[in-house]
PDB file of N, CA, C and O in Angstrom:
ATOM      1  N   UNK A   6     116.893 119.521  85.288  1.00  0.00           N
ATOM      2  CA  UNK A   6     117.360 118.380  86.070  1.00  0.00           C
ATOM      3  C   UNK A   6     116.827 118.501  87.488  1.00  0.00           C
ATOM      4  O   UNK A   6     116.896 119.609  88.019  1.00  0.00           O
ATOM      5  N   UNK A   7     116.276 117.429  88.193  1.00  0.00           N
ATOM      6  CA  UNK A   7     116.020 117.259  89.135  1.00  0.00           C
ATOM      7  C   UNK A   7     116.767 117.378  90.198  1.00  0.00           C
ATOM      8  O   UNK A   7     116.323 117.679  91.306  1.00  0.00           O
ATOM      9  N   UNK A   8     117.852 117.171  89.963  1.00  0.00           N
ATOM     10  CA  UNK A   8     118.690 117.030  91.176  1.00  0.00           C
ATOM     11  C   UNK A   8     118.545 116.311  92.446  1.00  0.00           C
ATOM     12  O   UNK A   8     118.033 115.191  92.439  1.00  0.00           O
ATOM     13  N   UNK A   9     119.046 116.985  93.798  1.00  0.00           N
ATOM     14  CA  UNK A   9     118.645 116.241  94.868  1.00  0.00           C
ATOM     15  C   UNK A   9     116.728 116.370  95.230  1.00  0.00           C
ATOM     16  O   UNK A   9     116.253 115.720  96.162  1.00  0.00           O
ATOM     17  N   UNK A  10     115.768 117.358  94.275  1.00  0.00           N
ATOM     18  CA  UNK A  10     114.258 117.697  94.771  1.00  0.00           C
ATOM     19  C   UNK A  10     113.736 115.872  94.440  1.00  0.00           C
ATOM     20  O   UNK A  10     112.516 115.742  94.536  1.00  0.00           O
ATOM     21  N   UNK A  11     114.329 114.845  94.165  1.00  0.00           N
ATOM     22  CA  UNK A  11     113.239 113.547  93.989  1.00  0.00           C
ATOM     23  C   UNK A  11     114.164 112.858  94.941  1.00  0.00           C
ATOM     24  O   UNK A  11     115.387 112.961  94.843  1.00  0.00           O
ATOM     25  N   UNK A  12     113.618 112.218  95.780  1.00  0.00           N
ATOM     26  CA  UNK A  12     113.966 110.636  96.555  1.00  0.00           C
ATOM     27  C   UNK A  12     113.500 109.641  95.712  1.00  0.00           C
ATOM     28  O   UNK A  12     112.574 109.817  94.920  1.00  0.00           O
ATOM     29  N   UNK A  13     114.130 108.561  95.855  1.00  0.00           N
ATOM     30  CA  UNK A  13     113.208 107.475  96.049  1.00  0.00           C
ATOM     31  C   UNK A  13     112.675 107.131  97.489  1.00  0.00           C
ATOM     32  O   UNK A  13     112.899 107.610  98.601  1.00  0.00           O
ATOM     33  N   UNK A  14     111.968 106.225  97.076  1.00  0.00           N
ATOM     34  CA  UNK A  14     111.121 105.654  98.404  1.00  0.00           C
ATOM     35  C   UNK A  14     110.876 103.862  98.019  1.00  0.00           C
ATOM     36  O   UNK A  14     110.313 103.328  97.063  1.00  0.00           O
ATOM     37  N   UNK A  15     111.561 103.288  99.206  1.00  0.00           N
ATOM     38  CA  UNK A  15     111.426 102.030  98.868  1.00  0.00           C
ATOM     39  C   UNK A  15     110.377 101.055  99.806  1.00  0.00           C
ATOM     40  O   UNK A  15     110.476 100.732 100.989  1.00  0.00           O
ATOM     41  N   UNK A  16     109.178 100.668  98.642  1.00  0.00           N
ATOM     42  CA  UNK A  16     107.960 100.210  98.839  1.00  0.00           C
ATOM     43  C   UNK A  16     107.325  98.637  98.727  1.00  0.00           C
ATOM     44  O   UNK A  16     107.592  98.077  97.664  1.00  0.00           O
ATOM     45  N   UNK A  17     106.861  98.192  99.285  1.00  0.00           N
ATOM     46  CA  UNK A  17     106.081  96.965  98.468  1.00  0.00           C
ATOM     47  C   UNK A  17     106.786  95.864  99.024  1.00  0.00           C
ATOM     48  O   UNK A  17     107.913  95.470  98.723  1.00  0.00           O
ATOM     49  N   UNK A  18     105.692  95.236 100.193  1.00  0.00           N
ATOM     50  CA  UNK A  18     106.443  93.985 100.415  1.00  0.00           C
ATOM     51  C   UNK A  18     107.540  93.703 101.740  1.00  0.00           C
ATOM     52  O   UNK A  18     108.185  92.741 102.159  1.00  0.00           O
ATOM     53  N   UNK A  19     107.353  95.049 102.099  1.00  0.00           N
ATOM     54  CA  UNK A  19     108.872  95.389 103.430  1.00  0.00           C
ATOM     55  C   UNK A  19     108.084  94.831 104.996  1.00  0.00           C
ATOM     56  O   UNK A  19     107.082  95.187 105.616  1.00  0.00           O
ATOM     57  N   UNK A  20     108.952  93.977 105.161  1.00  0.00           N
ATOM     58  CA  UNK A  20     109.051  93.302 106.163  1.00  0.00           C
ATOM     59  C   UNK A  20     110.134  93.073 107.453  1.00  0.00           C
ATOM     60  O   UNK A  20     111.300  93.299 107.129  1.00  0.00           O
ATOM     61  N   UNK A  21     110.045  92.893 108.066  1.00  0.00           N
ATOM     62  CA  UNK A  21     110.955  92.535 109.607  1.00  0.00           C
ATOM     63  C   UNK A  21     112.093  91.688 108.831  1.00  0.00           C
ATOM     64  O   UNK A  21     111.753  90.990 107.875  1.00  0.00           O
ATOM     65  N   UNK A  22     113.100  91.734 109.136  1.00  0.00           N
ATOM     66  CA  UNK A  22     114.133  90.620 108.682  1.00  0.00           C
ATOM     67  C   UNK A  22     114.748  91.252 107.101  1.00  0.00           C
ATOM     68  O   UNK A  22     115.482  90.418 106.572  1.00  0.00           O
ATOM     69  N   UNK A  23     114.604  92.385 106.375  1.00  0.00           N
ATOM     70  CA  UNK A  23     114.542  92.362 105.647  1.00  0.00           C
ATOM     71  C   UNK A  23     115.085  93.832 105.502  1.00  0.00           C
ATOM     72  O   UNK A  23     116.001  94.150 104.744  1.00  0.00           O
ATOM     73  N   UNK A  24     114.410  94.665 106.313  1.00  0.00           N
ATOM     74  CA  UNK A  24     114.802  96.086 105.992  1.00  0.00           C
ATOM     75  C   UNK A  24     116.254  96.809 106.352  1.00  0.00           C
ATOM     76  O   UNK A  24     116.544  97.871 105.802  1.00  0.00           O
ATOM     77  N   UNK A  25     117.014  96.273 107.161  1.00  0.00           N
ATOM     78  CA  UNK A  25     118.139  96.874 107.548  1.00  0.00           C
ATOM     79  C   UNK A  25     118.674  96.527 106.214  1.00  0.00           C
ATOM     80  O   UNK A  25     119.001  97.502 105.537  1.00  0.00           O
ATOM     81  N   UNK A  26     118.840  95.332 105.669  1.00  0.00           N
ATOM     82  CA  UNK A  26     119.938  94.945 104.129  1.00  0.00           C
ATOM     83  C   UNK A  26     119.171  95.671 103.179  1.00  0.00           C
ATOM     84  O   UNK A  26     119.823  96.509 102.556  1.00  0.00           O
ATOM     85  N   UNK A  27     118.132  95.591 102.937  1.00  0.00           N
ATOM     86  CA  UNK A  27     117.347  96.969 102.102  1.00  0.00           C
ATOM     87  C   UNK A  27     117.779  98.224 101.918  1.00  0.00           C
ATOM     88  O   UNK A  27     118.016  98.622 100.777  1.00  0.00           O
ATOM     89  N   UNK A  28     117.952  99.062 103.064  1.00  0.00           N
ATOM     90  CA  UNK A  28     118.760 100.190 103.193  1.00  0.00           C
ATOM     91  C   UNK A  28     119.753 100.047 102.757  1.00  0.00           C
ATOM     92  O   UNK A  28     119.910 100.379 101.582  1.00  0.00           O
ATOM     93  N   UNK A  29     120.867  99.487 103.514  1.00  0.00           N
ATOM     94  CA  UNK A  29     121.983  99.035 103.235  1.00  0.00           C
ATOM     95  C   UNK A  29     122.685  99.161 101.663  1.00  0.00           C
ATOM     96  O   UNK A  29     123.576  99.889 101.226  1.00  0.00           O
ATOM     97  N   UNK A  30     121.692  97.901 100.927  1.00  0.00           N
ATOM     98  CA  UNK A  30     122.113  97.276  99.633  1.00  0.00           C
ATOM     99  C   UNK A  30     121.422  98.861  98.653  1.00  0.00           C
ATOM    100  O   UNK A  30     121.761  98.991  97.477  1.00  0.00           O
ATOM    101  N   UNK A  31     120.660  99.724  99.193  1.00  0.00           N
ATOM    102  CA  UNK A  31     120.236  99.941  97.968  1.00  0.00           C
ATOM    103  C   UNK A  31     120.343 101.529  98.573  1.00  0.00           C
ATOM    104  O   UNK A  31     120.177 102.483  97.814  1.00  0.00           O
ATOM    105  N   UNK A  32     120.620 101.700  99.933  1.00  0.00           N
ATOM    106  CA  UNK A  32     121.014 103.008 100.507  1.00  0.00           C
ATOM    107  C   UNK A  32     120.135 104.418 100.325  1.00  0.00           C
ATOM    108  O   UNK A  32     120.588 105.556 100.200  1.00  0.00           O
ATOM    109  N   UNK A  33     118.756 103.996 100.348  1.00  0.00           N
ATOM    110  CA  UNK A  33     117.358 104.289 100.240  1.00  0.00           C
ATOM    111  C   UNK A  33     117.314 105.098 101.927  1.00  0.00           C
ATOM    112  O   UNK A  33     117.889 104.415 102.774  1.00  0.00           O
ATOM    113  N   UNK A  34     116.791 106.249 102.383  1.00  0.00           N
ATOM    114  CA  UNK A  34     116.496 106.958 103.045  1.00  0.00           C
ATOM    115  C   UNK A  34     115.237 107.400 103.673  1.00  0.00           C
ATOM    116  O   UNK A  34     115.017 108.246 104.539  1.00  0.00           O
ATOM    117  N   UNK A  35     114.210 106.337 102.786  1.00  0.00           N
ATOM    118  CA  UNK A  35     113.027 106.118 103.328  1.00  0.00           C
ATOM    119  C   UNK A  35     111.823 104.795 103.019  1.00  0.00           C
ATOM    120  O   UNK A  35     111.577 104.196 101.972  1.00  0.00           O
ATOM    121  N   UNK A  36     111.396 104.694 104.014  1.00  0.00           N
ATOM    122  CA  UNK A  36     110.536 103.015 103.798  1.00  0.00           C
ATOM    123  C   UNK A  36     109.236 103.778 103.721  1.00  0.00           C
ATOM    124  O   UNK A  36     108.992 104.825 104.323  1.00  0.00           O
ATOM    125  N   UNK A  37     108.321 103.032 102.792  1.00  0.00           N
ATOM    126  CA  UNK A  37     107.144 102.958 102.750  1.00  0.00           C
ATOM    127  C   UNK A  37     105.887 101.848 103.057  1.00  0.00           C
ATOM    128  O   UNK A  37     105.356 101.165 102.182  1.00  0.00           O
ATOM    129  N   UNK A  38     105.625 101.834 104.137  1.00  0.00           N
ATOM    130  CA  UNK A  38     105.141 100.230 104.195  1.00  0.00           C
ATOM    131  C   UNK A  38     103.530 100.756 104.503  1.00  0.00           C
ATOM    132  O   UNK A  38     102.952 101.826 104.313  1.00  0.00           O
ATOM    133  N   UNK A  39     103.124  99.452 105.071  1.00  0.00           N
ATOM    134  CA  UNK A  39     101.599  99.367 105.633  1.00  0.00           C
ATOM    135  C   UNK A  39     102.048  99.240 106.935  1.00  0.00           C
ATOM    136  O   UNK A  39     101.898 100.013 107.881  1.00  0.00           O
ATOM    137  N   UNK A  40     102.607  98.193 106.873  1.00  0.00           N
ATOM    138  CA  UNK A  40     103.063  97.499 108.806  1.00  0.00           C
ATOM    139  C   UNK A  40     101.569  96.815 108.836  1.00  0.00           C
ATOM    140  O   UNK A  40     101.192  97.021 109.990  1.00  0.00           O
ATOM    141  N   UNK A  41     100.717  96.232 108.269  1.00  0.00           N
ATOM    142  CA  UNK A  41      99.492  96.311 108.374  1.00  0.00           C
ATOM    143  C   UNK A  41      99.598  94.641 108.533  1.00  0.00           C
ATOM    144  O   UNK A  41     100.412  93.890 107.994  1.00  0.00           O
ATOM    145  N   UNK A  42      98.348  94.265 109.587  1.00  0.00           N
ATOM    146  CA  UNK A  42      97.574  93.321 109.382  1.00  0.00           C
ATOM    147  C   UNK A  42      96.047  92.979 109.708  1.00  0.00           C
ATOM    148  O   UNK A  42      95.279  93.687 110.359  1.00  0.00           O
ATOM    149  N   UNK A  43      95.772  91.749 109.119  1.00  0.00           N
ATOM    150  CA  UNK A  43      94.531  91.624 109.472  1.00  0.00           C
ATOM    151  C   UNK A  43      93.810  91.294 110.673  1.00  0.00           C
ATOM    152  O   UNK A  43      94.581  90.782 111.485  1.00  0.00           O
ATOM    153  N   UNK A  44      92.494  91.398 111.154  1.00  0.00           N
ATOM    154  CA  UNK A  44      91.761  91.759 112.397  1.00  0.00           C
ATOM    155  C   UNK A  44      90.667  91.645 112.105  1.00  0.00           C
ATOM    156  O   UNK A  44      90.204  92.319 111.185  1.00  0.00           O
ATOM    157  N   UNK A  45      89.759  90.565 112.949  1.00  0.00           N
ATOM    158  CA  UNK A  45      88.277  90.349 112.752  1.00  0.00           C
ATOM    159  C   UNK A  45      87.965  91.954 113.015  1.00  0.00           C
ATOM    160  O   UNK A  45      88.495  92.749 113.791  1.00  0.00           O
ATOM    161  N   UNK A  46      86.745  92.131 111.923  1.00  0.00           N
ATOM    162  CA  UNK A  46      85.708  93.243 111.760  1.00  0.00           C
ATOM    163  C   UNK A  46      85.440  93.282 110.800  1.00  0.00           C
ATOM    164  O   UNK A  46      85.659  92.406 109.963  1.00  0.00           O
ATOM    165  N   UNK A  47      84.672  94.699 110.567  1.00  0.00           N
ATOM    166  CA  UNK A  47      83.868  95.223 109.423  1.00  0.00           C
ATOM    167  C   UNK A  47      84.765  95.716 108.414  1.00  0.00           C
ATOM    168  O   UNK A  47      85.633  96.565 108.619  1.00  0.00           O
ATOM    169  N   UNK A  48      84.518  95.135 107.285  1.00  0.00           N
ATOM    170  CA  UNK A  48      85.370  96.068 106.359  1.00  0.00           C
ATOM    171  C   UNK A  48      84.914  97.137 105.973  1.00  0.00           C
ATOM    172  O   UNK A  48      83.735  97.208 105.626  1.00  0.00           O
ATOM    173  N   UNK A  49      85.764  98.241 105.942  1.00  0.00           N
ATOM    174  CA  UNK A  49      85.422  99.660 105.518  1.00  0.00           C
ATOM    175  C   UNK A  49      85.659  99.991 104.031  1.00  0.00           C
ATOM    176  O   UNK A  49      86.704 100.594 103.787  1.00  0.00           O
ATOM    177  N   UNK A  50      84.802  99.670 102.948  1.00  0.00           N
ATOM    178  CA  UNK A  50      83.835  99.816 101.757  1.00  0.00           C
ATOM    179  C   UNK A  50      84.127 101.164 101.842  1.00  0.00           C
ATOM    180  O   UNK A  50      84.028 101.544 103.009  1.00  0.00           O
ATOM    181  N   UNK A  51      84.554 102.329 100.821  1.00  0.00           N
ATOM    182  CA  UNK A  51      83.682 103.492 100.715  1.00  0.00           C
ATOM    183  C   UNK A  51      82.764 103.386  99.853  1.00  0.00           C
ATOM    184  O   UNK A  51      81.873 104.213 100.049  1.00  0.00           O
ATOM    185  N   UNK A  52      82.572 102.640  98.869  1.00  0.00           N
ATOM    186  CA  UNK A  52      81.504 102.826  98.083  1.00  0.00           C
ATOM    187  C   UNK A  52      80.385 101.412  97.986  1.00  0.00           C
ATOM    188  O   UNK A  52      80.813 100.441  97.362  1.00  0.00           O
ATOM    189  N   UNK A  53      79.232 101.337  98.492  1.00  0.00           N
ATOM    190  CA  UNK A  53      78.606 100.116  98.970  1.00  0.00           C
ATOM    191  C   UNK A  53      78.735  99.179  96.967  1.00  0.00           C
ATOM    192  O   UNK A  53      78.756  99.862  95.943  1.00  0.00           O
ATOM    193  N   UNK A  54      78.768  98.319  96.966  1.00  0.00           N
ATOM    194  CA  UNK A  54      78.961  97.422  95.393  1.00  0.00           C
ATOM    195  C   UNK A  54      79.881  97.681  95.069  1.00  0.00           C
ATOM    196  O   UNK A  54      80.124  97.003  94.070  1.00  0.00           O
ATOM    197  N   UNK A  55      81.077  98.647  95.418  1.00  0.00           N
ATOM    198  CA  UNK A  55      82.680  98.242  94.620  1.00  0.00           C
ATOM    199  C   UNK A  55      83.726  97.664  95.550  1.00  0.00           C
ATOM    200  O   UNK A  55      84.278  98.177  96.524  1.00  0.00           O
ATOM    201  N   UNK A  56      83.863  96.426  94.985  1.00  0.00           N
ATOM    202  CA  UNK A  56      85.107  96.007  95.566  1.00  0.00           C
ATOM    203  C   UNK A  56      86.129  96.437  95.640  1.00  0.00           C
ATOM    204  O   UNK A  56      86.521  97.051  94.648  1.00  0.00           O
ATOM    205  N   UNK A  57      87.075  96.326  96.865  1.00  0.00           N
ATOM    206  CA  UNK A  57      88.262  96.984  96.944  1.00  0.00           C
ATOM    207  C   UNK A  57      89.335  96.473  95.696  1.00  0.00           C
ATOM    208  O   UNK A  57      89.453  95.300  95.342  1.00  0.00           O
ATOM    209  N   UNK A  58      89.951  97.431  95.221  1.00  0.00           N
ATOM    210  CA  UNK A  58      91.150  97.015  94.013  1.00  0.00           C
ATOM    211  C   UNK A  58      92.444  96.366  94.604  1.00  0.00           C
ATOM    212  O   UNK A  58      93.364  96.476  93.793  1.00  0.00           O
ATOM    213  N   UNK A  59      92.699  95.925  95.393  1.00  0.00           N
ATOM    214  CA  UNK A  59      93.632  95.493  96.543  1.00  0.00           C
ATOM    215  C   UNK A  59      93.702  93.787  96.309  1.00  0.00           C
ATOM    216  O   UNK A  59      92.990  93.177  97.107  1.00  0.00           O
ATOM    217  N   UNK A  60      94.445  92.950  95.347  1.00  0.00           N
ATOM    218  CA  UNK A  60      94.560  91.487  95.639  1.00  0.00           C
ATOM    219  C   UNK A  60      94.865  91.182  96.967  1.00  0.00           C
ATOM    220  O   UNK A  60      95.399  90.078  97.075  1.00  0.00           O
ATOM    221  N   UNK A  61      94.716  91.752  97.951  1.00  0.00           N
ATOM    222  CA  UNK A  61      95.198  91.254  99.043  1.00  0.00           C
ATOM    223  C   UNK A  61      94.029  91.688 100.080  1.00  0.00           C
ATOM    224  O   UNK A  61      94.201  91.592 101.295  1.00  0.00           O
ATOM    225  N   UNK A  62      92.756  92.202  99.472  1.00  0.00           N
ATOM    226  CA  UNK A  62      91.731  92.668 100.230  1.00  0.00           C
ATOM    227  C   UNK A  62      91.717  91.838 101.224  1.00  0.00           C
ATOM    228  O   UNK A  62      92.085  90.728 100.840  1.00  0.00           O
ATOM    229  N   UNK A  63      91.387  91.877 102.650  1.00  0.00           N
ATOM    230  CA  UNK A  63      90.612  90.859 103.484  1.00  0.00           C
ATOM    231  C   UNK A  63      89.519  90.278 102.780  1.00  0.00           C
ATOM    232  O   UNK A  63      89.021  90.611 101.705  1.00  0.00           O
ATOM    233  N   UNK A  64      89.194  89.251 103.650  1.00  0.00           N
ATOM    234  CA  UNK A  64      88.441  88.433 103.567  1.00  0.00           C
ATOM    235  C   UNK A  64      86.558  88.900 104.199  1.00  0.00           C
ATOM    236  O   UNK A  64      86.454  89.603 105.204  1.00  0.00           O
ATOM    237  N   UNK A  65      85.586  88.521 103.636  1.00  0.00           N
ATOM    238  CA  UNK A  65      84.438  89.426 104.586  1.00  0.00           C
ATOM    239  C   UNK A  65      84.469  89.067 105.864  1.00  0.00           C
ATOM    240  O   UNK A  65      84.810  87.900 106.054  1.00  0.00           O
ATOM    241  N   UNK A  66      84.126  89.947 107.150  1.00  0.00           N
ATOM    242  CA  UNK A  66      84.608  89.544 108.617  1.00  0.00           C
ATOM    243  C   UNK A  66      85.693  89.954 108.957  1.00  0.00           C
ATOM    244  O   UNK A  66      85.858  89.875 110.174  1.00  0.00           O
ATOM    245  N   UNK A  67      86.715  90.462 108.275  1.00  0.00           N
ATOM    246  CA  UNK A  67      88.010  91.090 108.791  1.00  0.00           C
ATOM    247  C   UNK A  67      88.310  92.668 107.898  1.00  0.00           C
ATOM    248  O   UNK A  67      87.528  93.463 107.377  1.00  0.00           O
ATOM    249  N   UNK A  68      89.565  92.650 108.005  1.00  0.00           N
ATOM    250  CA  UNK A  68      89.895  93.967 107.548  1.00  0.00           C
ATOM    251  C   UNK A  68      91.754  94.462 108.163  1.00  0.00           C
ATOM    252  O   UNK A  68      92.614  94.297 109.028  1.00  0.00           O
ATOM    253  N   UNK A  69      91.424  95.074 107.020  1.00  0.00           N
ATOM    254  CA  UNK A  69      93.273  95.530 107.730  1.00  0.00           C
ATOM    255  C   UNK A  69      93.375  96.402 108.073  1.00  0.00           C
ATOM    256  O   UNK A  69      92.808  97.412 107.656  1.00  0.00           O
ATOM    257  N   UNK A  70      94.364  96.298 109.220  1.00  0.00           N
ATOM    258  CA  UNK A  70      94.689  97.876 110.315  1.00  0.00           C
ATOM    259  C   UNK A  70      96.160  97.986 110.512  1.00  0.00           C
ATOM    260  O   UNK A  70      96.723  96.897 110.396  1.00  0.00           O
ATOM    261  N   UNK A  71      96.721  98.709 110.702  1.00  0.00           N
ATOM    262  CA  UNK A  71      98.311  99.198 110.900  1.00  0.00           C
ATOM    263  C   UNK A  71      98.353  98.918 112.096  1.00  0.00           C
ATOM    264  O   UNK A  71      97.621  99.210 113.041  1.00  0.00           O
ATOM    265  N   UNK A  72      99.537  98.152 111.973  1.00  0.00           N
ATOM    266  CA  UNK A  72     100.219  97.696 113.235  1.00  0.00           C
ATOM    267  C   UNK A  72     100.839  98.486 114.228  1.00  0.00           C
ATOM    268  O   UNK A  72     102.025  98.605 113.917  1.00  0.00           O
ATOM    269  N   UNK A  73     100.626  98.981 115.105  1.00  0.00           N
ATOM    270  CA  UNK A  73     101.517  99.929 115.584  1.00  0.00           C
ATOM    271  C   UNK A  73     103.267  99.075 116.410  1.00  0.00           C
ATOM    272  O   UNK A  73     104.368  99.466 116.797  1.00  0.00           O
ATOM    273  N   UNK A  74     102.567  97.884 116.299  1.00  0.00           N
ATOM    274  CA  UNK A  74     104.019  96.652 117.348  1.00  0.00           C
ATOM    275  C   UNK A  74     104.714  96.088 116.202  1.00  0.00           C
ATOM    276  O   UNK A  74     105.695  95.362 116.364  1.00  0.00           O
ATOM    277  N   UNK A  75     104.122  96.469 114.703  1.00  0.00           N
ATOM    278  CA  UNK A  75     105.059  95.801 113.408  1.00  0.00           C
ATOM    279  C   UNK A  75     106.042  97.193 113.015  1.00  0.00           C
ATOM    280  O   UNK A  75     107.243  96.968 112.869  1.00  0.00           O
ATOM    281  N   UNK A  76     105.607  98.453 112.864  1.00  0.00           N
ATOM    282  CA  UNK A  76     105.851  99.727 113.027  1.00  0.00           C
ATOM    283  C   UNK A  76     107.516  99.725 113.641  1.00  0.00           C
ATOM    284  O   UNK A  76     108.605  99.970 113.120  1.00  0.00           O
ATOM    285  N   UNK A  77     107.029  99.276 115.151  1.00  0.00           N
ATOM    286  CA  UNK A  77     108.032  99.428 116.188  1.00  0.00           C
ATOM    287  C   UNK A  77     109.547  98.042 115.976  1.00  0.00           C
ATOM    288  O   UNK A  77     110.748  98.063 116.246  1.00  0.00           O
ATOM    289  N   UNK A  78     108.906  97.339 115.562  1.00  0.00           N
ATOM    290  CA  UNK A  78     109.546  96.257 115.034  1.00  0.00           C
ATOM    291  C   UNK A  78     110.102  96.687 113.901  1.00  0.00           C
ATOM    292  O   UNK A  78     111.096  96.022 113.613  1.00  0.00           O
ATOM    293  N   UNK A  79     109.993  97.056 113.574  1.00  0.00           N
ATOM    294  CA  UNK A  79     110.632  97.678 111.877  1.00  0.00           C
ATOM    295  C   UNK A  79     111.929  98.790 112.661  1.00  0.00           C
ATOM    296  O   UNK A  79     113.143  98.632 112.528  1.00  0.00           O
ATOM    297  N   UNK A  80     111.253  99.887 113.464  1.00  0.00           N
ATOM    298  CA  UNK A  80     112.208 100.433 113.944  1.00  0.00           C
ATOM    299  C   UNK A  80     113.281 100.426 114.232  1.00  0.00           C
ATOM    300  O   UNK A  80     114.234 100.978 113.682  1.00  0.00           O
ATOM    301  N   UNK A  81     113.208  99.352 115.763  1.00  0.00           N
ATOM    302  CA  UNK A  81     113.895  98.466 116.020  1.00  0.00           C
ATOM    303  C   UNK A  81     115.026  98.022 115.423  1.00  0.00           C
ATOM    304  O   UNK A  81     116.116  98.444 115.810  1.00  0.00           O
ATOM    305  N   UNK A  82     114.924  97.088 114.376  1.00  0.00           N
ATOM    306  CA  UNK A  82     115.720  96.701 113.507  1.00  0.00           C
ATOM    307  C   UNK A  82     116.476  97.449 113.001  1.00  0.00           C
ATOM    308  O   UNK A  82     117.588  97.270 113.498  1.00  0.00           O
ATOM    309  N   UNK A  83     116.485  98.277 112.200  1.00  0.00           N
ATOM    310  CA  UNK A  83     116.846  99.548 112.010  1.00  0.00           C
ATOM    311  C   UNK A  83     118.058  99.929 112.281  1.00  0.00           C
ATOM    312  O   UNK A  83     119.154  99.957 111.722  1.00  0.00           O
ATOM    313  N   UNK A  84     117.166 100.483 114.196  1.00  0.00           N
ATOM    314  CA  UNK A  84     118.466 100.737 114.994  1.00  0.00           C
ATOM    315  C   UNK A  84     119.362 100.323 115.422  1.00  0.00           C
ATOM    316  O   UNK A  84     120.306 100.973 115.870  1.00  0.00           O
ATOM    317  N   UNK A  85     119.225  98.781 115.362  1.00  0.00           N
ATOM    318  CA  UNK A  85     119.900  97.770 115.717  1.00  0.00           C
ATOM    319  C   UNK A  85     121.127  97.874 115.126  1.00  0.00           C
ATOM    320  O   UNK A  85     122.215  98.177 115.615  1.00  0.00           O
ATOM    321  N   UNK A  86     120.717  97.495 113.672  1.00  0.00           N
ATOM    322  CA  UNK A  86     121.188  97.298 112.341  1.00  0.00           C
ATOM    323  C   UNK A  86     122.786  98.826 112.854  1.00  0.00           C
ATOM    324  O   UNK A  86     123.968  98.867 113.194  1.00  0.00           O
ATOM    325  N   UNK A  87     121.583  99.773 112.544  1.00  0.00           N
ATOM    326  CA  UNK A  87     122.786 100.752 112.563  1.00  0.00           C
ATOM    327  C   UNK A  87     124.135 101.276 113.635  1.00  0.00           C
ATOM    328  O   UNK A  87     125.252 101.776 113.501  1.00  0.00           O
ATOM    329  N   UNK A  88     123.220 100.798 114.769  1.00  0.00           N
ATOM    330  CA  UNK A  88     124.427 100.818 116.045  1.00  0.00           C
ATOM    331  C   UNK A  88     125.348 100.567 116.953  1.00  0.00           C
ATOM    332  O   UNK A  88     125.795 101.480 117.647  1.00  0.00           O
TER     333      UNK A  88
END
């Protein structure tokens, strides 16, 4: 038996407005997000002819980067939520 050695981790989709009742309702101890959005540039390909496996790839001309002000926003909330 596993015991307390597995968490969950609650993933996919976590957004501002959303995560304090997340915790809350499902009393989860850790978020997994991107915080990510998109930003004109180069997309970073590792392999030149394979497309990224990602339905949500950018578009050519952009690319996605982690937010560090969606991050903080997530925080935020959070603490809000809890204090």
């Amino acid at each position: 038996a596993a015991g307390d050695r597995i968490e969950v981790i609650a993933a996919g989709g976590i957004r501002t407005g959303c995560t304090a009742d997340l915790v809350r309702k499902t009393a989860v101890h850790w978020l997994h997000l991107s915080a990510r959005r998109n930003t004109p540039g180069p997309s970073r390909v590792l392999s030149p002819g394979v497309a990224p496996g990602s339905a949500t790839s950018a578009a050519a001309g952009q690319r996605w980067i982690t937010d560090p002000a969606l991050v903080e926003e997530l925080r935020s909330e959070l603490d809000r939520k809890a204090g």
